[in-house]
Coordinates of C-alpha atoms and ligand atoms in Angstrom, one line a residue:
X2 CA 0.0 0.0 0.0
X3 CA 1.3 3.5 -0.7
X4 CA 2.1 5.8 1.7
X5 CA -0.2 9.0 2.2
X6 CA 0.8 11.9 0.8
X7 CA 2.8 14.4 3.5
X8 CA -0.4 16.7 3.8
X9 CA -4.1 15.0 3.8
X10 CA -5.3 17.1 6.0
X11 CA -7.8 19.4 3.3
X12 CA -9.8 20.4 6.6
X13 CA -12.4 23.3 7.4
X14 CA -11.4 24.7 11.0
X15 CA -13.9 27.3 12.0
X16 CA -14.6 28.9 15.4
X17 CA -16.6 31.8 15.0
X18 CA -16.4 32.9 18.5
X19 CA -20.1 32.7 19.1
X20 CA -20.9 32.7 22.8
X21 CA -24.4 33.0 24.4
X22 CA -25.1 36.0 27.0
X23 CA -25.9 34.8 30.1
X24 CA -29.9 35.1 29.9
X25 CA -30.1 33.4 27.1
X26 CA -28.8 30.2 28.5
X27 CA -30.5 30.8 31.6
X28 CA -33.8 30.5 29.5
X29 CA -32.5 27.3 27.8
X30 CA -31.4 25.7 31.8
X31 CA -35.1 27.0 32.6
X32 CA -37.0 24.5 29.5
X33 CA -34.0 21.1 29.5
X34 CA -32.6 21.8 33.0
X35 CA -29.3 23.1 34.5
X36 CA -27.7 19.7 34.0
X37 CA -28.7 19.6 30.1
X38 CA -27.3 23.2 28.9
X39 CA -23.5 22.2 28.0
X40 CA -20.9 25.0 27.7
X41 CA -17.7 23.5 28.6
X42 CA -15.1 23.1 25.5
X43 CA -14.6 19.5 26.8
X44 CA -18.2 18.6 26.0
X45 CA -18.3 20.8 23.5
X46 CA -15.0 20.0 21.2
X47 CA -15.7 16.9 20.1
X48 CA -19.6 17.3 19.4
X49 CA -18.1 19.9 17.4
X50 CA -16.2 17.8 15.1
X51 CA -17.2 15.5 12.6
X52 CA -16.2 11.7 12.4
X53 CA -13.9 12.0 10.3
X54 CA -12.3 14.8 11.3
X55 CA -12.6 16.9 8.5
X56 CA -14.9 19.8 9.7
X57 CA -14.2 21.3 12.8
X58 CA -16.5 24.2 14.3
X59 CA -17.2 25.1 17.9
X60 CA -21.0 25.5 19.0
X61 CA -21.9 28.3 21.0
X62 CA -23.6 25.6 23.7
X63 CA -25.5 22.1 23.3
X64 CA -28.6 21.3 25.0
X65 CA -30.4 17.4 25.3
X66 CA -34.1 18.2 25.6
X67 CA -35.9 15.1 27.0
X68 CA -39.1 15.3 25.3
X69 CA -40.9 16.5 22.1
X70 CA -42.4 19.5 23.6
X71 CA -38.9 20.5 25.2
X72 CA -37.4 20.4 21.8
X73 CA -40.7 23.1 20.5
X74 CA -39.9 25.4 23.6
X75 CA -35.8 25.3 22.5
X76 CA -37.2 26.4 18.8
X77 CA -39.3 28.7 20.0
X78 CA -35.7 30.2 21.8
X79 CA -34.2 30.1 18.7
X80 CA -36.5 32.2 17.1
X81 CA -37.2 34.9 19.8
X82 CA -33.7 35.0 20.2
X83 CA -32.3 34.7 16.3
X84 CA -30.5 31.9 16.7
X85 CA -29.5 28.8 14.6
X86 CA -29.7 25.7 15.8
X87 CA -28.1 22.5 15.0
X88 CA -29.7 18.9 15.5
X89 CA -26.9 16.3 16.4
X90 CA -27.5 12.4 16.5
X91 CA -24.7 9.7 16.7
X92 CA -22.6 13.0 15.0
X93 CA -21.4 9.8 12.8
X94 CA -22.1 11.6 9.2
X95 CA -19.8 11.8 6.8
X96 CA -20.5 15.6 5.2
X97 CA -20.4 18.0 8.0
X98 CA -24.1 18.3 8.5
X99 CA -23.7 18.3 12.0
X100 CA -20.7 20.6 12.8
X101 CA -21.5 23.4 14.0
X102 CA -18.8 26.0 11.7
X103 CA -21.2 28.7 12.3
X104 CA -21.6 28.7 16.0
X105 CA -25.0 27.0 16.1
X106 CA -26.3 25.8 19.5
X107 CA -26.2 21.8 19.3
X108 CA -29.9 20.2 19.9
X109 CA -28.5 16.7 20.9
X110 CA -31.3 14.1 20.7
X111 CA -29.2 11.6 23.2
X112 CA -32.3 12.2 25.6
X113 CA -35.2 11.2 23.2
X114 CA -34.6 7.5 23.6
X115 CA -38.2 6.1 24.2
X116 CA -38.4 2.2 22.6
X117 CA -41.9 1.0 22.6
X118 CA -42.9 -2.5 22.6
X119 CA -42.8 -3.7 19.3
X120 CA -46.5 -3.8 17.7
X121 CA -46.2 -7.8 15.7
X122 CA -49.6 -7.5 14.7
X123 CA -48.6 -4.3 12.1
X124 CA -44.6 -5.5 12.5
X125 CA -43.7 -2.3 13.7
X126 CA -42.0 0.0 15.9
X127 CA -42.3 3.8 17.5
X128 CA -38.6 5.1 19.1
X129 CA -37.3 8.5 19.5
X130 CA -34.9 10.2 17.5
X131 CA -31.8 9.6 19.7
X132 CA -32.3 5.0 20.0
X133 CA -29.2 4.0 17.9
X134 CA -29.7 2.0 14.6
X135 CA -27.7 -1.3 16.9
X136 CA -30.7 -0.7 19.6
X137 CA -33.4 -1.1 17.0
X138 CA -32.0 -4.1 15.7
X139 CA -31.3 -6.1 19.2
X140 CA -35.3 -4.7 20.3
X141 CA -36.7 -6.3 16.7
X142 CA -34.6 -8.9 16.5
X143 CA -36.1 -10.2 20.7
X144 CA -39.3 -10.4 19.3
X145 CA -38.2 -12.0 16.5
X146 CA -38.6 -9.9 13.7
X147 CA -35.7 -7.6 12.0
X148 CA -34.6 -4.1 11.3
X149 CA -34.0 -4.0 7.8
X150 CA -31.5 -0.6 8.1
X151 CA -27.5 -1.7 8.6
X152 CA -24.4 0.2 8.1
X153 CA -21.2 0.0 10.0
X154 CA -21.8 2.8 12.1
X155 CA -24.7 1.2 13.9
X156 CA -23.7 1.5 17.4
X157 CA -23.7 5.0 17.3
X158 CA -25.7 6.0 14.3
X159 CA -29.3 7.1 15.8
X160 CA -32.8 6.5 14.0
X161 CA -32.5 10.8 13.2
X162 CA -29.7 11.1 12.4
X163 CA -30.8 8.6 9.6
X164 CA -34.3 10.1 9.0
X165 CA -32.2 13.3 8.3
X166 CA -29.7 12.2 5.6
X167 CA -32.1 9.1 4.4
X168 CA -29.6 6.8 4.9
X169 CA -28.9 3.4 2.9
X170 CA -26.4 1.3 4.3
X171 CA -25.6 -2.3 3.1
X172 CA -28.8 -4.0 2.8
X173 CA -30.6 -1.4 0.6
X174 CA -30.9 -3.8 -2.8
X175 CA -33.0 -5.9 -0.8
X176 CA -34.8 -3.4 1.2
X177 CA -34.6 0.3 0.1
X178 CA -33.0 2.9 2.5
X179 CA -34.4 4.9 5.9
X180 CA -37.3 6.3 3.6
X181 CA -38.7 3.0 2.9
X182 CA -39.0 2.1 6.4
X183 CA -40.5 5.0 7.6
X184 CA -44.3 4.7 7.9
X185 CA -44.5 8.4 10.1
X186 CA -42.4 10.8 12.3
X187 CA -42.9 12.9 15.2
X188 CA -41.2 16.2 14.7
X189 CA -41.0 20.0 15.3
X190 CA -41.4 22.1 12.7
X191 CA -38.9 25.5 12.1
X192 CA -42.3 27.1 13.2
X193 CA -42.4 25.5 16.7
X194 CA -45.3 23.6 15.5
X195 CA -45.7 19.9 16.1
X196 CA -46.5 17.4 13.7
X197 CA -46.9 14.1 15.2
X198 CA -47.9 10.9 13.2
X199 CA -46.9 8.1 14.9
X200 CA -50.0 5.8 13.9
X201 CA -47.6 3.8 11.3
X202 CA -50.5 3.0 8.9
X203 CA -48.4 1.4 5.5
X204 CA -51.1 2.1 2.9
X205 CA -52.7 5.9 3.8
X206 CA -53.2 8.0 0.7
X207 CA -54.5 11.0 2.6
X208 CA -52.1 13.5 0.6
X209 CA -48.6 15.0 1.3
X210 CA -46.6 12.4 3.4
X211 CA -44.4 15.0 5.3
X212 CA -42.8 11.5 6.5
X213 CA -41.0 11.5 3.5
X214 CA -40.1 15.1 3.3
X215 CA -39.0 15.3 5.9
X216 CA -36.5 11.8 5.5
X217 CA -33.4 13.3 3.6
X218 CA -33.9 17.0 4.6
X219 CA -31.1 17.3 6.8
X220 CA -32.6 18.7 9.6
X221 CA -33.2 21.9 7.6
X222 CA -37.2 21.3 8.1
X223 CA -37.9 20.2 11.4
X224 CA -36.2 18.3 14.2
X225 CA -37.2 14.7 13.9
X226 CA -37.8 13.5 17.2
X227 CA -39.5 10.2 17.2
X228 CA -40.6 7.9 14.1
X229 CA -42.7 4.7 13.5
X230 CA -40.5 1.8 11.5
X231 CA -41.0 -1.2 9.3
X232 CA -39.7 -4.3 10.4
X233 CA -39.5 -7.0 8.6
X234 CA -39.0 -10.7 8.9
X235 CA -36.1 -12.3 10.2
X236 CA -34.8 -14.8 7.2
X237 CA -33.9 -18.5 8.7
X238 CA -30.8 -19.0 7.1
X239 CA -27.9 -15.8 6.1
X240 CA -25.0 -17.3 3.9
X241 CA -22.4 -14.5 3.5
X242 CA -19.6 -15.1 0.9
X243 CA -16.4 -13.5 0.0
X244 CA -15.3 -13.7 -4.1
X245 CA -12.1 -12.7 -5.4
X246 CA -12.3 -11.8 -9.0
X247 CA -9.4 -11.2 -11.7
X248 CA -10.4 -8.0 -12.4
X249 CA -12.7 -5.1 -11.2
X250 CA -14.7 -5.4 -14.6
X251 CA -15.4 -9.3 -14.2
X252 CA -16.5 -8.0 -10.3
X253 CA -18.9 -5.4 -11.5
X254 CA -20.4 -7.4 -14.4
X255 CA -20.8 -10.6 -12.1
X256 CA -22.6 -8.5 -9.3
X257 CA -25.2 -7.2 -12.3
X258 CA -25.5 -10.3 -13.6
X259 CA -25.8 -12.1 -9.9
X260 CA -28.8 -9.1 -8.9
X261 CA -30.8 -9.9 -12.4
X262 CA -30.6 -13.5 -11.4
X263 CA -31.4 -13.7 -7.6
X264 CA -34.3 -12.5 -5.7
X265 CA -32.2 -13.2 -2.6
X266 CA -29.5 -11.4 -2.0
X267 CA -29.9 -8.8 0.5
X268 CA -26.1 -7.3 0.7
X269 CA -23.6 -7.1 -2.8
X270 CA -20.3 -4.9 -2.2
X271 CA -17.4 -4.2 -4.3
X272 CA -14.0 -3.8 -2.9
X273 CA -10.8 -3.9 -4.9
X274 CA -7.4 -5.3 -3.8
X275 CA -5.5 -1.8 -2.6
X276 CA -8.7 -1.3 -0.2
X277 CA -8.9 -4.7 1.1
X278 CA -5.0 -4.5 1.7
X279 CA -5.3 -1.5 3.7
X280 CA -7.6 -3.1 5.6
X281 CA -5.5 -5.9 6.4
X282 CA -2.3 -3.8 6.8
X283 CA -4.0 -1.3 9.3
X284 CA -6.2 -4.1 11.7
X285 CA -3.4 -6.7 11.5
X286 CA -6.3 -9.2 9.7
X287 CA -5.1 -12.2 7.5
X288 CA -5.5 -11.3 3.2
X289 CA -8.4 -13.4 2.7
X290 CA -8.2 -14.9 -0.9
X291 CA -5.8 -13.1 -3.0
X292 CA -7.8 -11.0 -5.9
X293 CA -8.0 -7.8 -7.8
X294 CA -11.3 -7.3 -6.7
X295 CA -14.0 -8.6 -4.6
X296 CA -17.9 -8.7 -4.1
X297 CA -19.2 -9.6 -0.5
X298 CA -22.7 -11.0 -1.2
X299 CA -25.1 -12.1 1.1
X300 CA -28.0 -14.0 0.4
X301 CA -30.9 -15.2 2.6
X302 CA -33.6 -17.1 3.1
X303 CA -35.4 -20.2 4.2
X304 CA -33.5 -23.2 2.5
X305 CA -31.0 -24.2 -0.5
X306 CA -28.6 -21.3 -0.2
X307 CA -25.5 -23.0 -1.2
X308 CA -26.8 -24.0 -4.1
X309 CA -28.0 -20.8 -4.9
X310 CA -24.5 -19.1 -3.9
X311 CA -23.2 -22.0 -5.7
X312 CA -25.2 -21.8 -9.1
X313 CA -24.3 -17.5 -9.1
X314 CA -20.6 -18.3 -8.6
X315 CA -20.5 -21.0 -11.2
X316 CA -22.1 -18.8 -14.1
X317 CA -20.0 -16.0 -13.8
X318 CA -16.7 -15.5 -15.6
X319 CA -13.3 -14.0 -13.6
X320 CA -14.1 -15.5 -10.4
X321 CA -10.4 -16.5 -8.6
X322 CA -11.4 -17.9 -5.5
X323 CA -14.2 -17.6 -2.7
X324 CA -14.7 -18.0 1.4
X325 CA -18.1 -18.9 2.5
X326 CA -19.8 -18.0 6.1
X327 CA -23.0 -19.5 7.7
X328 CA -22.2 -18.4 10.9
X329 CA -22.3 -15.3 12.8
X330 CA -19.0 -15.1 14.0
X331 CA -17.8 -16.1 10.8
X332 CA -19.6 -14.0 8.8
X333 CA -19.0 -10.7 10.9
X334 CA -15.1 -12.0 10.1
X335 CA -15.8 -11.5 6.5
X336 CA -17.3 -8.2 6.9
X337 CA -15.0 -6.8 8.5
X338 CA -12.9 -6.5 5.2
X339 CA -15.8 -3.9 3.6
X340 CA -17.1 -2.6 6.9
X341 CA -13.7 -1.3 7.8
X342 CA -12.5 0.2 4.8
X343 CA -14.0 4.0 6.0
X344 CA -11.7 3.3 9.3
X345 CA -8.8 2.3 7.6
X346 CA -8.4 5.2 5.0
X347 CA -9.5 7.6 7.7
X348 CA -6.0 6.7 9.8
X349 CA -4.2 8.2 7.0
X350 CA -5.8 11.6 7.5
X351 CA -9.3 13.0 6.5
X352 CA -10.2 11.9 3.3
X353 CA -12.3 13.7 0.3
X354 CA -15.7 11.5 0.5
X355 CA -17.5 11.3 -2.3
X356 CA -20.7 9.0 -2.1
X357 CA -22.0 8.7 -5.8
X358 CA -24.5 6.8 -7.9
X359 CA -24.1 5.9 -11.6
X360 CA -25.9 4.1 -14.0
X361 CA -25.5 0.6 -14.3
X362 CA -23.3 0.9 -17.6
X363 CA -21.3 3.6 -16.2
X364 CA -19.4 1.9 -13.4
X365 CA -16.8 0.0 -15.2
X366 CA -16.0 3.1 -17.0
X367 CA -15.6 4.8 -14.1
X368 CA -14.1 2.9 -12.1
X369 CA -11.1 2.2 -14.8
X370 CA -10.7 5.6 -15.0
X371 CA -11.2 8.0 -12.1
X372 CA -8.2 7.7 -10.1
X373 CA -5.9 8.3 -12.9
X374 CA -7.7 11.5 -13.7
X375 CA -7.4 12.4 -10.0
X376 CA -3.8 11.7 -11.0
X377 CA -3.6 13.8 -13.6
X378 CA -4.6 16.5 -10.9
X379 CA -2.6 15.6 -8.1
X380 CA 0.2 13.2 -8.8
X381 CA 0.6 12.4 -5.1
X382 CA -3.2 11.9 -4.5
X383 CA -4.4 8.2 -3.7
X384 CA -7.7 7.2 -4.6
X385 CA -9.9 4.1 -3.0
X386 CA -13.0 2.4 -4.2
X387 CA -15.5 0.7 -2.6
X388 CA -19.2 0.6 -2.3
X389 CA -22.6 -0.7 -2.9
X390 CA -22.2 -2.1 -6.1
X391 CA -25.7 -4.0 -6.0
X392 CA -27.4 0.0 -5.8
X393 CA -25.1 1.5 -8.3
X394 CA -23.6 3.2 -4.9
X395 CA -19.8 3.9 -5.0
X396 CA -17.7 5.4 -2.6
X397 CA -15.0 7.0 -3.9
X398 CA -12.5 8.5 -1.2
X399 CA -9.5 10.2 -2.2
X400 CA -6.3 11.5 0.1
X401 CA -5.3 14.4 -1.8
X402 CA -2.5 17.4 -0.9
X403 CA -4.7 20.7 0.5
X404 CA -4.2 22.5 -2.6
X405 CA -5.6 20.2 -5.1
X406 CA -8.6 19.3 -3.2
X407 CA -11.0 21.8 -4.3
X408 CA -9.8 20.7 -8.1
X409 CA -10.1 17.4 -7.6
X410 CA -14.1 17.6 -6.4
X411 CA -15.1 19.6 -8.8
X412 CA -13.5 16.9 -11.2
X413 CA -15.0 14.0 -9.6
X414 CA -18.8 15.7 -9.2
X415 CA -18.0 17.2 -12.6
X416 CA -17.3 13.2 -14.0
X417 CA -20.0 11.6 -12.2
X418 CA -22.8 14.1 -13.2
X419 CA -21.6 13.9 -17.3
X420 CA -22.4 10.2 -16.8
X421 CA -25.8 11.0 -15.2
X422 CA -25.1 10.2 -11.9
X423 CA -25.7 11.9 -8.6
X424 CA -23.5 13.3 -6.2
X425 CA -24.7 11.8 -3.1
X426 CA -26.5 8.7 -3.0
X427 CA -26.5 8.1 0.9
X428 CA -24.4 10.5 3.0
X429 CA -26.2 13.5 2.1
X430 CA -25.0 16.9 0.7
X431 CA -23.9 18.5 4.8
X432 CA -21.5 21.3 4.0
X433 CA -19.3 19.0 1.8
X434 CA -21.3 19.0 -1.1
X435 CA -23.7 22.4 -0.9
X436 CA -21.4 23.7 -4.1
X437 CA -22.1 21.1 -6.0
X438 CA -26.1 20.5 -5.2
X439 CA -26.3 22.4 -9.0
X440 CA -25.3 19.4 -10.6
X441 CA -28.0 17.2 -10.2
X442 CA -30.9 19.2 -9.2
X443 CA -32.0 21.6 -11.3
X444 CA -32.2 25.7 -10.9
X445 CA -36.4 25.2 -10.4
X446 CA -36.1 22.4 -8.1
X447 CA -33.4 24.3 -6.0
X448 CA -35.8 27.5 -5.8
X449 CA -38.3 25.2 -4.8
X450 CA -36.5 23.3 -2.1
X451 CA -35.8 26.9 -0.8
X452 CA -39.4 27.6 -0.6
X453 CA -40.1 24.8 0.7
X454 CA -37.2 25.1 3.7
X455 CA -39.1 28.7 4.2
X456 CA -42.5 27.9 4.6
X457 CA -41.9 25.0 7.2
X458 CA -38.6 27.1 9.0
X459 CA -39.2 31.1 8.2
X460 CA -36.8 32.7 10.3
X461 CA -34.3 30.1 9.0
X462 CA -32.9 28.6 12.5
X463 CA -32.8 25.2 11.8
X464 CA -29.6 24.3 10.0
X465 CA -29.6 27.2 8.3
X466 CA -25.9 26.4 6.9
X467 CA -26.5 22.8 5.3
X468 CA -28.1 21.6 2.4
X469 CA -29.4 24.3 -0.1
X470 CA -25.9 26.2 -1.5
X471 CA -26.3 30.1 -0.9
X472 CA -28.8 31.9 -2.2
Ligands
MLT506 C1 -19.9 2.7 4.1 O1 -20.6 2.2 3.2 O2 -19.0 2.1 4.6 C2 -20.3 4.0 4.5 O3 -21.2 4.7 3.7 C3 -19.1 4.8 5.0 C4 -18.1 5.4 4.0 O4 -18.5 5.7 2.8 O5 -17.0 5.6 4.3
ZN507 ZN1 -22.0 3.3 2.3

């Protein structure tokens, strides 16, 4: 594996100085309590830095409301007092979206952590904004049903935070991402209003479903602070399988072919040899099969999995090797070659994400070509690919010197949107991608996204620096 270059660190430091006057967060201690209003820099520091290190900001205080109505009262501060506000999860995303670079006041959700029993009749569930993705699954999973939402960050990751960005993860051909799983929310509005539909009714045609508005808004709307989830049913058998390939090409047109042929398979990611190195180099784990490229695939169901692993694996051309897992233990071992890639390049420095979507026929192109044209911009740069092949979901990261960063993502967004894809498929747009929004949507959606943000948040304090690029 090569080494990083000297400087990685492309980083946006930011501390505008904001501090609150006393009254004002006397009237924040007076609605979440004394104990809730956080203004020390050790609390504050690393809520105000993102996971990966990229964004730092400073916010000018958090507070962790413990209830719905606590969160209105803290909006309603906000807008008597002309403040922005800032709602922080698992602070696990990967586009700044919740760094506070402006001096925003933090509205952690860690407090709205309400589980209810899960409702088997409807297969269903009602949490609050702050349960982690990992708690959602172990609560479905006891009453034998399943939480069809998994990425690696699940331990930390809350149910808003994922309402807010939409998130995917690594079941998503199977299943869809946070949007298809949402059946309603419980939120405040940038008004103070409160919209609460929490009765999880699948088929309701009753007109706007503000549900799904609101999924993928960033926070920019309202601050999510309960929702109603799909479960689904938990398969009887998982067979997880690790195949090497000869060649990135033969890996990308095996996983099409695999997802035309299988209605099974529930997971299908790409990884190519320098990632799966890296991996292996920076966690001290054996090289698994030796290969150019590889697809994790898992497939479930109730019986004959082998043979369907085995029928996929035999029809497809390239393939150099493969490990199969039934087990738990032994399939987590094989996942921990794709799930740690975003560790792994993160120890060399903060990396440029980029989280793109192509069309089908455009991946092999891109793929074989992309990090020599980041070349051409930065000879020192390193780039690593890795993704969600099975949803046409690549993640691109590239370690890049500080002055070629800004060149090299206006060439990747530039590349990805000339082959029609988008520039975020899962993360998000945060901060890291406002600049680019122009690329895939169009000047009357973007107006219209704007109106939309004013009607629902008029005075503009809720994340009022994400999303939408300046006016
Ligand atoms: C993943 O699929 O591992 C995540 O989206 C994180 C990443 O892109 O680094
Ligand atoms: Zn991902």
């Amino acid at each position: 594996v090569r080494a990083p270059p000297s400087n990685v660190a492309w980083r946006t430091v930011s501390d505008p100085g904001r501090r609150l006057p006393a009254d004002a967060l006397d009237e924040l201690r007076a609605i979440v309590g004394d104990d809730h209003v956080l203004v020390d820099a050790e609390r504050l520091v690393p809520m105000s830095t993102d996971w990966t290190g990229r964004f730092v900001g400073r916010a000018a205080a958090a507070v962790r409301p413990a209830s719905t109505g606590e969160v209105a009262a803290v909006v309603g501060w906000a807008r008597r007092r002309g403040a922005a506000l800032m709602t922080q999860g698992g602070n696990t995303g990967l586009v700044g979206g919740a760094t506070p670079l402006h001096g925003e006041v933090l509205v952690s959700t860690s407090r709205l952590n309400s589980v209810t029993v899960v409702d088997m009749a409807s297969m269903q569930v009602t949490v609050g904004a702050g349960v982690t993705i990992e708690a959602v699954q172990q609560h479905a999973e006891r009453a034998g049903l399943r939480y069809p939402i998994d990425f690696a960050a699940r331990a930390t990751a809350t149910v808003g935070g994922s309402i807010a960005t939409n998130a995917g993860g690594v079941n998503f051909v199977r299943f869809g991402g946070t949007r298809e799983q949402l059946l309603g929310v419980e939120a405040v509005l940038g008004t103070g209003e409160v919209i609460n539909d929490l009765r999880g009714l699948r088929k309701d045609n009753t007109g706007f479903h503000l549900a799904s508005l609101l999924c993928g808004s960033e926070g920019t709307l309202a601050v999510v602070t309960g929702a109603t989830l799909r479960l689904v049913p938990r398969p009887a058998a998982v067979l997880t399988a690790l195949v090497g390939f000869d060649s990135a090409h033969s890996a990308i047109a095996a996983g099409h072919l695999w997802v035309a042929r299988s209605t099974r398979i529930e997971a299908l990611e790409l990884m190519r040899a320098d990632g799966v190195g890296l991996v292996c180099e920076q966690f001290a784990l054996p090289t698994p099969l030796r290969a150019a490229a590889y697809l994790l695939v898992e497939v479930a169901g109730e019986r004959d999995l082998d043979e369907e692993l085995h029928e996929l694996v035999e029809c497809t051309d390239g393939v150099t090797g493969s490990a199969v897992a039934a087990d738990e233990s032994a399939r987590r071992r094989l996942w921990r070659y794709r799930e740690d890639h975003t560790l792994a390049i993160n120890r060399l420095g903060p990396p440029l994400k980029f989280d793109i979507t192509l069309p089908g026929a455009e991946m092999q192109p891109f793929v074989d070509s992309i990090a020599s044209q980041v070349r051409g911009v930065d000879d020192e740069a390193n780039t690593w690919i890795f993704g969600h092949l099975g949803d046409g979901n690549l993640h691109v990261n590239v370690h890049a010197t500080t002055d070629a960063a800004g060149r090299i993502e206006s060439l990747v967004f530039t590349e990805v949107s000339r082959r029609g894809g988008s520039i975020s498929a899962e993360h998000g747009i945060g901060v890291a991608k406002r600049a680019f929004l122009h690329l895939r949507r169009s000047p009357a959606e973007l107006a219209w996204m704007g109106r939309v943000r004013a009607a629902f948040d008029p005075d503009g304090v809720l994340n009022p620096h994400v999303l939408l690029p300046h006016e």
